[in-house]
Backbone as a chain_set.jsonl record, in Angstrom:
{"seq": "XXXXXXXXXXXXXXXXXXXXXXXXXXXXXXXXXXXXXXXXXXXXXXXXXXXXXXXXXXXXXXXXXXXXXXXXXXXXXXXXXXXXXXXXXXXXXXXXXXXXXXXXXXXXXXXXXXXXXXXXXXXXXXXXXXXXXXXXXXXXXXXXXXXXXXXXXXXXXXXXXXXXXXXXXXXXXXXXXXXXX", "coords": {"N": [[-55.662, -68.933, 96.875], [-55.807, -72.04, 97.58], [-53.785, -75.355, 97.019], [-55.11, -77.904, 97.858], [-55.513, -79.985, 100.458], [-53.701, -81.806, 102.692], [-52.616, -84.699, 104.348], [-52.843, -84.336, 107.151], [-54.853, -82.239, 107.646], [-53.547, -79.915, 107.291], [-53.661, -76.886, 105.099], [-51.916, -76.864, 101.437], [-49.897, -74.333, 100.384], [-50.527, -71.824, 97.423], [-49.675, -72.337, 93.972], [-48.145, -70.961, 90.972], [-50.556, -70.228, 88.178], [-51.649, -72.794, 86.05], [-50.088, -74.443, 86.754], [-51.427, -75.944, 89.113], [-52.946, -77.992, 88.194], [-51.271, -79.783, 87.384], [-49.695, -80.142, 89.319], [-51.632, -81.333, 91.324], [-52.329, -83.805, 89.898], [-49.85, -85.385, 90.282], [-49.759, -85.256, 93.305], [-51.649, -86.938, 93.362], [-50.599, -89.438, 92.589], [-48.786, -92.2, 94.506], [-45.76, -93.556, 96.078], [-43.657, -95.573, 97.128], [-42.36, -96.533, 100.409], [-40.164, -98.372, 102.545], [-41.92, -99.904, 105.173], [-41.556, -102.001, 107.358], [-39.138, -104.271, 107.713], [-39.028, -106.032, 104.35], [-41.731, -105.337, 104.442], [-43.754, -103.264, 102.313], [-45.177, -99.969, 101.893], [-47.524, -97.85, 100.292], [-47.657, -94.575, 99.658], [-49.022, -91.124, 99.678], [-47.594, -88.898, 97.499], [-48.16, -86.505, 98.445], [-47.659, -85.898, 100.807], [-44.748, -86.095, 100.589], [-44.491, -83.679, 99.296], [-45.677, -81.826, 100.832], [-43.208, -81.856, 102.914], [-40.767, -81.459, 101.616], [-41.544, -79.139, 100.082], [-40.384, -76.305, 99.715], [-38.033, -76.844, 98.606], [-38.474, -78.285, 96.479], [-39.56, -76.404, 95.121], [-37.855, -74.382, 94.814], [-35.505, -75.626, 93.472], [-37.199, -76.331, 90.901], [-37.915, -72.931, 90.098], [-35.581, -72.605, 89.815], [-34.305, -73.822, 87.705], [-36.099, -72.682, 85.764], [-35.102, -70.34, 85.748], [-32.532, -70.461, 85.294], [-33.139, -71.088, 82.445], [-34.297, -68.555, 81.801], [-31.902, -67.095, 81.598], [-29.953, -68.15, 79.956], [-31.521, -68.258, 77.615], [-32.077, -65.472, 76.884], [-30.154, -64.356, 76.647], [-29.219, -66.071, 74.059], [-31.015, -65.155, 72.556], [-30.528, -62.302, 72.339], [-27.542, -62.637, 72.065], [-27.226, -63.752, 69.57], [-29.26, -63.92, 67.121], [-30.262, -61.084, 67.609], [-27.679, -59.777, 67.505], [-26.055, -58.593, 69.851], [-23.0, -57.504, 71.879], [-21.804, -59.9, 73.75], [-21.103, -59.545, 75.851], [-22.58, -57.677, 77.245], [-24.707, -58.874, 76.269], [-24.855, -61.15, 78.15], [-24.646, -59.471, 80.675], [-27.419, -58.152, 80.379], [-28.699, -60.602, 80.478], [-28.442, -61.981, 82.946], [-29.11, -60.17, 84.232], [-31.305, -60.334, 84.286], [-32.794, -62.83, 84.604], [-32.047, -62.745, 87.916], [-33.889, -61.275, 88.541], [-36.259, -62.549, 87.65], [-35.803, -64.689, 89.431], [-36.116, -63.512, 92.019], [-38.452, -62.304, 92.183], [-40.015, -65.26, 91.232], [-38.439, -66.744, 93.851], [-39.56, -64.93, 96.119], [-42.321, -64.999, 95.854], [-43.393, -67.714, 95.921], [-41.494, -69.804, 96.47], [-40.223, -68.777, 98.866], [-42.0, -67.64, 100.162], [-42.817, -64.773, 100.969], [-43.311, -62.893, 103.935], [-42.637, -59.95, 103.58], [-43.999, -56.662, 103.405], [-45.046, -53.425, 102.361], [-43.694, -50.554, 101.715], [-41.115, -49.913, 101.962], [-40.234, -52.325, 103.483], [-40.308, -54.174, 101.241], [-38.294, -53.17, 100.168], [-36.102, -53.327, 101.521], [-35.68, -56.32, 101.749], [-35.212, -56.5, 98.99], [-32.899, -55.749, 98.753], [-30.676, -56.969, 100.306], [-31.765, -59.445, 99.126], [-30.035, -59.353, 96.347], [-27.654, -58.433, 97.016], [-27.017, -60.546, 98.343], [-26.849, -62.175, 95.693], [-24.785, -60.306, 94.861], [-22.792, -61.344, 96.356], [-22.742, -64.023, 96.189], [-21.997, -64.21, 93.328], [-19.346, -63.357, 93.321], [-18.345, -65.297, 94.823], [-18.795, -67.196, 92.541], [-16.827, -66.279, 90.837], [-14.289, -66.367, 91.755], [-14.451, -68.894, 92.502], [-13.868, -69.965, 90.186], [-11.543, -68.565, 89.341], [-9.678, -69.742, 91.318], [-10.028, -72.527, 90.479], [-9.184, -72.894, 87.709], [-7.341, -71.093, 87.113], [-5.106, -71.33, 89.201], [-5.629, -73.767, 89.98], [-5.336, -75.618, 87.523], [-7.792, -76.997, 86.407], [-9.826, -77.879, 84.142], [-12.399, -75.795, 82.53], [-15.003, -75.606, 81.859], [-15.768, -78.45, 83.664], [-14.737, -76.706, 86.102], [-16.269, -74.902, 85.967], [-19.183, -76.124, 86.314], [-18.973, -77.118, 89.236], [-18.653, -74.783, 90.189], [-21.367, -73.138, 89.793], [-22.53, -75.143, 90.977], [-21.205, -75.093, 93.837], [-22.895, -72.039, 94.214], [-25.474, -72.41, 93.886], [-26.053, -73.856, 96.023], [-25.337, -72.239, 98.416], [-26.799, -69.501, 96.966], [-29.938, -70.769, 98.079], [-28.896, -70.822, 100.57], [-28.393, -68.366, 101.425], [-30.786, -66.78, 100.747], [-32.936, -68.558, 102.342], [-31.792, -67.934, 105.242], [-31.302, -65.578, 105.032], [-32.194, -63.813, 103.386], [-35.419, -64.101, 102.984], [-36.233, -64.161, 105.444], [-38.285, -65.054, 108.315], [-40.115, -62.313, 109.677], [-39.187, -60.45, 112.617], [-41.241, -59.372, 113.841], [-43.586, -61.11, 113.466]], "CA": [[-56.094, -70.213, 96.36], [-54.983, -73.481, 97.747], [-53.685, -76.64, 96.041], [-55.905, -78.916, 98.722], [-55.25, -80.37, 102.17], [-52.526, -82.664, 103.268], [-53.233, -85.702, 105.512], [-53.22, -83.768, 108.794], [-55.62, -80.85, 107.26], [-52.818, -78.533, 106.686], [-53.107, -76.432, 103.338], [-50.488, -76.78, 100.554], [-50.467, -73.247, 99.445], [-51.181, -71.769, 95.917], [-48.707, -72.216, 92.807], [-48.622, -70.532, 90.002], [-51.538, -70.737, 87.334], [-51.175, -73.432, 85.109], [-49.288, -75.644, 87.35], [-52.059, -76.89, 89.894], [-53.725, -79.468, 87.399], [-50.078, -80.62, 86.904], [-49.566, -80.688, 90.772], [-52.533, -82.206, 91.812], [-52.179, -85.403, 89.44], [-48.442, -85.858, 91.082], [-49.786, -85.523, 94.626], [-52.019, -87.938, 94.024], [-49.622, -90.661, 92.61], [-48.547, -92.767, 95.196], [-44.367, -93.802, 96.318], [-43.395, -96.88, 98.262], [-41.218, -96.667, 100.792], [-40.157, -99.162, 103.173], [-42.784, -99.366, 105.972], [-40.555, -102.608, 108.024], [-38.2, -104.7, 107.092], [-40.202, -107.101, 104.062], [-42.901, -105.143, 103.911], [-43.868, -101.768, 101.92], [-46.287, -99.619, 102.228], [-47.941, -97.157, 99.596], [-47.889, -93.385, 100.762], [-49.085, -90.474, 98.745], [-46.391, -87.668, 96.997], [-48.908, -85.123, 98.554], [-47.058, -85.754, 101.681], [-43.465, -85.799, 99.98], [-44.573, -82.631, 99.032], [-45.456, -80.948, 101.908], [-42.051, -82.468, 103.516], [-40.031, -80.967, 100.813], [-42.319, -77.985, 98.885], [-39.643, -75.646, 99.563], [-36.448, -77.322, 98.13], [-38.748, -78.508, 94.961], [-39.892, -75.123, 94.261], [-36.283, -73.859, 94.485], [-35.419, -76.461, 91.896], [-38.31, -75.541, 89.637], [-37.707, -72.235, 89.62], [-34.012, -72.107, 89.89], [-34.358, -74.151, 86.484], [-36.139, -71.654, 85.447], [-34.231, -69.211, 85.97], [-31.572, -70.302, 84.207], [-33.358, -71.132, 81.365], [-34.199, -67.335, 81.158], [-30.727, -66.281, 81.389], [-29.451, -68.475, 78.688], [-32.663, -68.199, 76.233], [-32.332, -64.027, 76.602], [-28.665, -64.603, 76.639], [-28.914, -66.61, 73.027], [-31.439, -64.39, 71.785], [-29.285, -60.905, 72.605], [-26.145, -62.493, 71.478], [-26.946, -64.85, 68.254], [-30.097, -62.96, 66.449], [-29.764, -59.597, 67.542], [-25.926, -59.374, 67.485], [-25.652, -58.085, 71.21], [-21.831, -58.046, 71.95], [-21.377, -61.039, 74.754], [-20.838, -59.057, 77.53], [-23.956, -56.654, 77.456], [-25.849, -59.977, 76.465], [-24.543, -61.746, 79.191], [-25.212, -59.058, 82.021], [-28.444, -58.09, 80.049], [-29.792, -61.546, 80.562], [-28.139, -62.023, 84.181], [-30.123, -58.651, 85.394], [-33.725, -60.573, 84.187], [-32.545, -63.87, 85.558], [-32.061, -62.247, 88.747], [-35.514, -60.487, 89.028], [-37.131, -63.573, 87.962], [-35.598, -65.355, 90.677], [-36.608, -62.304, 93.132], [-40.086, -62.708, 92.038], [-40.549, -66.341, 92.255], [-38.543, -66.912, 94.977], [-40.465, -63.88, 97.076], [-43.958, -64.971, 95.799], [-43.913, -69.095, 95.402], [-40.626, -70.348, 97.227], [-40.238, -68.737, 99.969], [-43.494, -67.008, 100.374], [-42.41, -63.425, 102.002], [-44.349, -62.001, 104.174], [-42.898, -58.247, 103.713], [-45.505, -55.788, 103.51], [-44.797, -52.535, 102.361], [-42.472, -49.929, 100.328], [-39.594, -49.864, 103.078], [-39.787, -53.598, 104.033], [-39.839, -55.073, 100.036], [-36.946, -52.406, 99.351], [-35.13, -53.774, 102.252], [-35.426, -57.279, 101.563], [-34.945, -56.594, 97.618], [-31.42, -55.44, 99.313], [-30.422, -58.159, 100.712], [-31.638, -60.347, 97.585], [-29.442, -58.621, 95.257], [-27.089, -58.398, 98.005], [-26.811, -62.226, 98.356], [-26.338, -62.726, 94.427], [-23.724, -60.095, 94.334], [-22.098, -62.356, 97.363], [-22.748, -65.626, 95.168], [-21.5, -63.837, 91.979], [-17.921, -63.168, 93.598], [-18.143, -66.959, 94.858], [-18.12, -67.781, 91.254], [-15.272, -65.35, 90.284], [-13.377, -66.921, 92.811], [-14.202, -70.441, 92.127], [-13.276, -69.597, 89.096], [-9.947, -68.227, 89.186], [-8.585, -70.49, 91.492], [-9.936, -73.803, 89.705], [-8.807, -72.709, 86.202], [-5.99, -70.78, 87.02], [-4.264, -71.905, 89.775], [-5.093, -75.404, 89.901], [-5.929, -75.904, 85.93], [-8.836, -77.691, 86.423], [-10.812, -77.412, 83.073], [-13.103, -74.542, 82.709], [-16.231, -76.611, 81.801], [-15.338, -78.689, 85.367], [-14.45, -75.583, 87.156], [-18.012, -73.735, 86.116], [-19.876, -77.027, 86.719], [-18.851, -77.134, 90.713], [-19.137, -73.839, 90.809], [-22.72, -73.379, 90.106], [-23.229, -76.497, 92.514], [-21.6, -74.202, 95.165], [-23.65, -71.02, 94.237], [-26.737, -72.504, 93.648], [-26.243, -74.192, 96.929], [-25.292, -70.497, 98.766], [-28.348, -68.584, 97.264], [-30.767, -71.124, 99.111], [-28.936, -70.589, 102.258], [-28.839, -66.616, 101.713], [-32.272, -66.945, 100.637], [-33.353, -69.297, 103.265], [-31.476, -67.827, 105.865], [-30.859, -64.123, 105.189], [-33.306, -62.685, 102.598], [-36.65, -64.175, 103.255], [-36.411, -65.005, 106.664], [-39.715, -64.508, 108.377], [-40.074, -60.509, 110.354], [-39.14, -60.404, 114.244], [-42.931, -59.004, 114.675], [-44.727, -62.356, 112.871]], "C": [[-55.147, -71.29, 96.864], [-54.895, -74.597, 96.677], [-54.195, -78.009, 96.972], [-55.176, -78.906, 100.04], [-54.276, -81.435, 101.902], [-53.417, -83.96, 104.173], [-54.092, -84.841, 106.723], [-54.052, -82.713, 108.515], [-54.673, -79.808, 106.78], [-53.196, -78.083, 105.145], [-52.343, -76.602, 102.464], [-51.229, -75.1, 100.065], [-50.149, -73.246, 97.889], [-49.567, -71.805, 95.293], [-48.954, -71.587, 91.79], [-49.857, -71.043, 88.937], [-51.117, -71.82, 86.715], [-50.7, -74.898, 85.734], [-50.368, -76.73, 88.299], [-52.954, -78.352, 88.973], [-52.257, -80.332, 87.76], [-49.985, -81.603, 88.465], [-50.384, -81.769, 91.228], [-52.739, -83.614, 91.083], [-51.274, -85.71, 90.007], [-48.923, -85.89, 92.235], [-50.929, -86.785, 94.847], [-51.66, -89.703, 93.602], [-48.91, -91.049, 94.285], [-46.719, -93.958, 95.007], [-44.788, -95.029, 97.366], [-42.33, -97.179, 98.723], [-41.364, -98.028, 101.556], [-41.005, -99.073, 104.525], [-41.794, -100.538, 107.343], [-39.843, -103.263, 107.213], [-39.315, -105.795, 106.132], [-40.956, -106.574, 103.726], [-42.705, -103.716, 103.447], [-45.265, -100.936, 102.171], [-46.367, -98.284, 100.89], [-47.938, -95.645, 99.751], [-48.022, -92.363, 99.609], [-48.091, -89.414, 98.637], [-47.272, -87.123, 98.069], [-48.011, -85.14, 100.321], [-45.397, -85.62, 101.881], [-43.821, -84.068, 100.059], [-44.849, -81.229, 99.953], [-44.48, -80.813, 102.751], [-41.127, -80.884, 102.734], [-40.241, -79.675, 99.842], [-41.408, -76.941, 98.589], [-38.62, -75.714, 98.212], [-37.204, -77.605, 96.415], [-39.036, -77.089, 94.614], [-38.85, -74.331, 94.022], [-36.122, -74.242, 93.457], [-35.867, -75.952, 91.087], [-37.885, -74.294, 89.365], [-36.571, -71.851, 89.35], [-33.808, -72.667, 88.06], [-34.872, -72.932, 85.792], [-35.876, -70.403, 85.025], [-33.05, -68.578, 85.203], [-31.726, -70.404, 82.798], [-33.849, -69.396, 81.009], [-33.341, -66.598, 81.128], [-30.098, -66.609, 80.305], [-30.431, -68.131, 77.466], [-32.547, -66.401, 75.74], [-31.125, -64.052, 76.391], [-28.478, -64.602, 74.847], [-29.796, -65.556, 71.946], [-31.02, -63.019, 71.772], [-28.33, -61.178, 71.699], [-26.269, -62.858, 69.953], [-28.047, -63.706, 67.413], [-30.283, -62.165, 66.131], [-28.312, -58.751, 67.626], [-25.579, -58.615, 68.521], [-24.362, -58.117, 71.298], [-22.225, -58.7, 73.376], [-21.448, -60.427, 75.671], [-21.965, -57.824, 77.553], [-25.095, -57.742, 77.323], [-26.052, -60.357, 77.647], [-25.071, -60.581, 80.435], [-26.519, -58.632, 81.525], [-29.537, -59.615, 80.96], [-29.343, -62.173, 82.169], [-29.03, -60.904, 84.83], [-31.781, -59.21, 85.32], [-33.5, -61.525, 84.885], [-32.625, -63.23, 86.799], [-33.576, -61.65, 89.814], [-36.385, -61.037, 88.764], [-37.067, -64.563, 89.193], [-35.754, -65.06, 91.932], [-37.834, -62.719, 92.81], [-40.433, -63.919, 92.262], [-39.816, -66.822, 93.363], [-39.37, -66.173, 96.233], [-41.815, -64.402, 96.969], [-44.366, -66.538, 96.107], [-42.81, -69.863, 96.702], [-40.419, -70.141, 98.622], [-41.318, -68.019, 100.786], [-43.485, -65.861, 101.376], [-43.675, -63.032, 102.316], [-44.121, -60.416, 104.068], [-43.607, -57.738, 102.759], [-44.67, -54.042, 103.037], [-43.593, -51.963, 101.809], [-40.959, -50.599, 101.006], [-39.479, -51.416, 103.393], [-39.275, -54.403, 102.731], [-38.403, -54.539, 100.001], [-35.943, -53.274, 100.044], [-34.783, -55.46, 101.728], [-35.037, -57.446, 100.03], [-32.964, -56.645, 97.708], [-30.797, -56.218, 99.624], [-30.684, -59.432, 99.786], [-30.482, -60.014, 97.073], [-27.925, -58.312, 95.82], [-26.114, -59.844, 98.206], [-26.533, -62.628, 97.457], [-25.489, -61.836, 94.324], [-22.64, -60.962, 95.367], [-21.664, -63.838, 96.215], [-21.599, -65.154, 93.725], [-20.141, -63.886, 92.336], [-17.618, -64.807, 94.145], [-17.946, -67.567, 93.643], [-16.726, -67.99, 90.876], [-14.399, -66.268, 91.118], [-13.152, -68.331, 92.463], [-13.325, -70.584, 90.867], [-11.514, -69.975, 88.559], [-9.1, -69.588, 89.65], [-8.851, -71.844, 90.599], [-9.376, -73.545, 88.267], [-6.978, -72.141, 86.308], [-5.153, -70.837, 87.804], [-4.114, -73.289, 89.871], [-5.575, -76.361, 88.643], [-6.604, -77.186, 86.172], [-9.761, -77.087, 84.665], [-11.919, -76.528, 83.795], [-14.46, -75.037, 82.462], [-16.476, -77.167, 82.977], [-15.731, -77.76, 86.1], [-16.373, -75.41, 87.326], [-19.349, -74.621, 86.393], [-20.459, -77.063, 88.521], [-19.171, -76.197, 91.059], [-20.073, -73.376, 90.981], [-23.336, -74.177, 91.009], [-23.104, -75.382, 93.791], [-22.763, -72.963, 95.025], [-24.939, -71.507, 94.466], [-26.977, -72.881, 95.215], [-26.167, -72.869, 98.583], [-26.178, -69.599, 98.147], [-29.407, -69.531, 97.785], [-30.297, -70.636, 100.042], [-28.697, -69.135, 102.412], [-30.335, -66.266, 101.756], [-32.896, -67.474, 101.788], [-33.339, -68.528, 104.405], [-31.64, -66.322, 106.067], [-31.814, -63.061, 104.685], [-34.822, -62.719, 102.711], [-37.185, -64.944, 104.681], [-37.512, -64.51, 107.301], [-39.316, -62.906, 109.373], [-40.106, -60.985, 111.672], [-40.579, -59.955, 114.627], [-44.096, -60.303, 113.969], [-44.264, -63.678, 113.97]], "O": [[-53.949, -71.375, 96.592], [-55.663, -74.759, 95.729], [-53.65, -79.091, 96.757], [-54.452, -78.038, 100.526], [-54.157, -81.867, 100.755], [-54.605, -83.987, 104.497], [-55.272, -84.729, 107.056], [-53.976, -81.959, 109.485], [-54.995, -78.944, 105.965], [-53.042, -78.822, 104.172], [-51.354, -76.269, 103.117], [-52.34, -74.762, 99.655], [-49.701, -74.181, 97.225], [-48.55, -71.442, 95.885], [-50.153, -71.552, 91.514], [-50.086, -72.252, 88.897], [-49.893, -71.903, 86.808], [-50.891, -76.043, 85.325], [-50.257, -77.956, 88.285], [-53.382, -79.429, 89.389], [-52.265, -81.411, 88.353], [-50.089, -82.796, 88.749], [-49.975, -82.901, 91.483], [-53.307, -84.512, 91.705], [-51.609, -86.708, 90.646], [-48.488, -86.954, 92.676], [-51.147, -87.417, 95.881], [-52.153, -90.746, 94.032], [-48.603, -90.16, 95.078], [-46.535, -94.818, 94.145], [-45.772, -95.283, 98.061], [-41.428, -97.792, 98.153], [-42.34, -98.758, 101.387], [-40.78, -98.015, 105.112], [-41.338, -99.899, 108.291], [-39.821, -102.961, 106.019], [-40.245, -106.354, 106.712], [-41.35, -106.915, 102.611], [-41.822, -102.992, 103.907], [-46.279, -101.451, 102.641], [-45.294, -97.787, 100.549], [-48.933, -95.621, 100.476], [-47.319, -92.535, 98.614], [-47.684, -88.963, 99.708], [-46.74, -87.612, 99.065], [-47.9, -84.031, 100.844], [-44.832, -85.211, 102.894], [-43.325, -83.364, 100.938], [-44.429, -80.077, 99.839], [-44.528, -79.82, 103.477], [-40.962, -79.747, 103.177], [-39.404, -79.252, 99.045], [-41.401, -76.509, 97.437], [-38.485, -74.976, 97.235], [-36.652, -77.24, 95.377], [-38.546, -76.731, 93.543], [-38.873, -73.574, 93.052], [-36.416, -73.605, 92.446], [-35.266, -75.125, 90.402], [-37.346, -74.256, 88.259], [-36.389, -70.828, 88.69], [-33.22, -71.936, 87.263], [-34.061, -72.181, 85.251], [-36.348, -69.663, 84.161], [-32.665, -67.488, 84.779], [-30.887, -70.017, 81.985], [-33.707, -69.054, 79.835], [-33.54, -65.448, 80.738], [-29.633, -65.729, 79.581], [-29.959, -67.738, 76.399], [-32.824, -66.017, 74.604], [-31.039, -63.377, 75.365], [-27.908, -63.694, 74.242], [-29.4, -65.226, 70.828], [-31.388, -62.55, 70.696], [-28.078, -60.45, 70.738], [-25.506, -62.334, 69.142], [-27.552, -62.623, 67.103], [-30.504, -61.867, 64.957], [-28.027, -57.561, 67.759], [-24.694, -57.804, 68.248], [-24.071, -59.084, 70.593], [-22.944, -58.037, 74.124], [-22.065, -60.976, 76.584], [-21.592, -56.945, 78.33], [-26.143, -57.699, 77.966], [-27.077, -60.111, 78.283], [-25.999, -60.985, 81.136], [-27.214, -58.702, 82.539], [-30.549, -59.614, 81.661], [-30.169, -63.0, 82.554], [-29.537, -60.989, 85.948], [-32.841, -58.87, 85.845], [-33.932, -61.385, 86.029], [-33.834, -63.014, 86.89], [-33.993, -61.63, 90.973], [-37.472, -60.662, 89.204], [-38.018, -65.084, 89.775], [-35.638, -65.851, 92.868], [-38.201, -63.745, 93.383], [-41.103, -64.122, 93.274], [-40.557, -67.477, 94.096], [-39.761, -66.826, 97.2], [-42.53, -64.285, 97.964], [-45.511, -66.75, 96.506], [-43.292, -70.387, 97.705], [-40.417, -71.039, 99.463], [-41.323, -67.935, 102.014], [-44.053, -65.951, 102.465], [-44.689, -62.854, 101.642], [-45.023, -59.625, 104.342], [-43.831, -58.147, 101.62], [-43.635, -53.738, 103.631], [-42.618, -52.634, 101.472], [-40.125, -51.42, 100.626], [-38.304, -51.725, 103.587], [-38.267, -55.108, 102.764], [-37.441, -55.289, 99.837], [-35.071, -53.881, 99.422], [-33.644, -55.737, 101.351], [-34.527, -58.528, 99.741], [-32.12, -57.26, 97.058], [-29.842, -56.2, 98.847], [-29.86, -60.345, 99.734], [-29.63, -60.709, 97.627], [-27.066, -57.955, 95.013], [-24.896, -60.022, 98.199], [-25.837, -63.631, 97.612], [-24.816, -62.238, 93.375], [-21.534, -61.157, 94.863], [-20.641, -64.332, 95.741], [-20.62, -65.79, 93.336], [-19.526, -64.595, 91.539], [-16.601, -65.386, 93.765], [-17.055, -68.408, 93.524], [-15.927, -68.907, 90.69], [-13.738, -67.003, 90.383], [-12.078, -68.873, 92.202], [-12.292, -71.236, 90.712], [-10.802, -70.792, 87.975], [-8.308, -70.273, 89.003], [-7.871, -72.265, 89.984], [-9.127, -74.645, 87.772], [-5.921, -72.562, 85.836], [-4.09, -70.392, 87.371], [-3.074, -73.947, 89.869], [-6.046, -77.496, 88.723], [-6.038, -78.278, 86.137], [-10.134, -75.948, 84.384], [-12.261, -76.468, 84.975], [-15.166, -74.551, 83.346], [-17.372, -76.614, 83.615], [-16.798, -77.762, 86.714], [-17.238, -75.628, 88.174], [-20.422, -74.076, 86.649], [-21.597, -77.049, 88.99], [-19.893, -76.127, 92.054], [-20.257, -72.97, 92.128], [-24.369, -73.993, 91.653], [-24.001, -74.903, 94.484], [-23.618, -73.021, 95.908], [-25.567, -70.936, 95.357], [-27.943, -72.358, 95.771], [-26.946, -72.858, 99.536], [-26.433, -68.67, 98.913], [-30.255, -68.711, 98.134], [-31.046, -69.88, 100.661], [-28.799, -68.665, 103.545], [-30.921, -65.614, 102.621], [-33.557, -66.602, 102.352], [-34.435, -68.229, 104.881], [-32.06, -65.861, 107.129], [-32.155, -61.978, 105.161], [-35.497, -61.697, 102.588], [-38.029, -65.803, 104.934], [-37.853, -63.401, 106.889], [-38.147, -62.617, 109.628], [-40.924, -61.852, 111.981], [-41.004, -60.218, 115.752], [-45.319, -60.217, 114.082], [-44.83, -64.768, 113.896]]}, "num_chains": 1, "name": "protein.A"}
């Protein structure tokens, strides 16, 4: 299922259920950039959107994402009296495999096919967030404890870097298109 045509005919492909009503009123609001100097010109999102579909659907779901690590997080630790650190990697292991799923199905739109090709690329997901995860640790340490930077601070930047290092593992490493496509 598509979400319509673009100017030039191209497709936008499909989004999850639910969302294309949403989409399709935003693509057809209309931005105004500068067209010369003086004058503007009107231009529809739907072409923002094909520009950028990637990077917003990252966003979206990366929000996402985190909102199901903290929400399973709060409901583990606070309700059901989880101790903290079984919450915490409890709700880091779903985060994770929601962010495998929609990034694989919506974001970056994999084409692997088959037992041996998902496994592989699941590998390399999982692969790439234990990479990111030690980028934390790291950020971590040294901002807090070598160069006492508050820990609020510290874990602020450091999500900026991570978040910004699983796109480009993602991008680059885990759903990059197959040498035979």
């Amino acid at each position: 299922m598509s979400c319509g045509a673009l100017e030039d005919g191209r497709e936008i492909p499909a989004v999850p259920r639910g969302f294309s009503f949403l989409l399709e009123f935003f693509l057809d609001l209309r931005y105004t950039k500068p067209d010369k100097p003086g004058r503007k010109e009107a231009v529809p999102l739907r072409g923002l959107l094909a520009k950028y579909r990637e990077l917003i659907l990252y966003v979206l779901f990366g929000g996402l994402t985190t909102l199901v690590n903290w929400g399973l997080y709060w409901v583990l630790a606070k309700p059901l009296g989880v101790p903290y650190l079984w919450a915490t990697a409890l709700s880091q292991v779903a985060a994770i495999l929601f962010a495998y799923v929609t990034n694989r199905t919506w974001v970056f739109e994999s084409k692997a096919r088959g037992a041996g090709e998902i496994f592989l690329e699941m590998v390399r997901f999982f692969g790439a967030r234990g990479v990111s995860f030690l980028l934390d640790l790291l950020c971590m340490y040294v901002g807090v404890d070598l160069l006492h930077i508050p820990d609020t601070w510290m874990k602020l930047f450091a999500n900026i870097l991570v978040i910004i290092a699983n796109y480009v593992f993602s991008k680059l490493f885990v759903f990059r298109p197959s040498r035979r496509s």
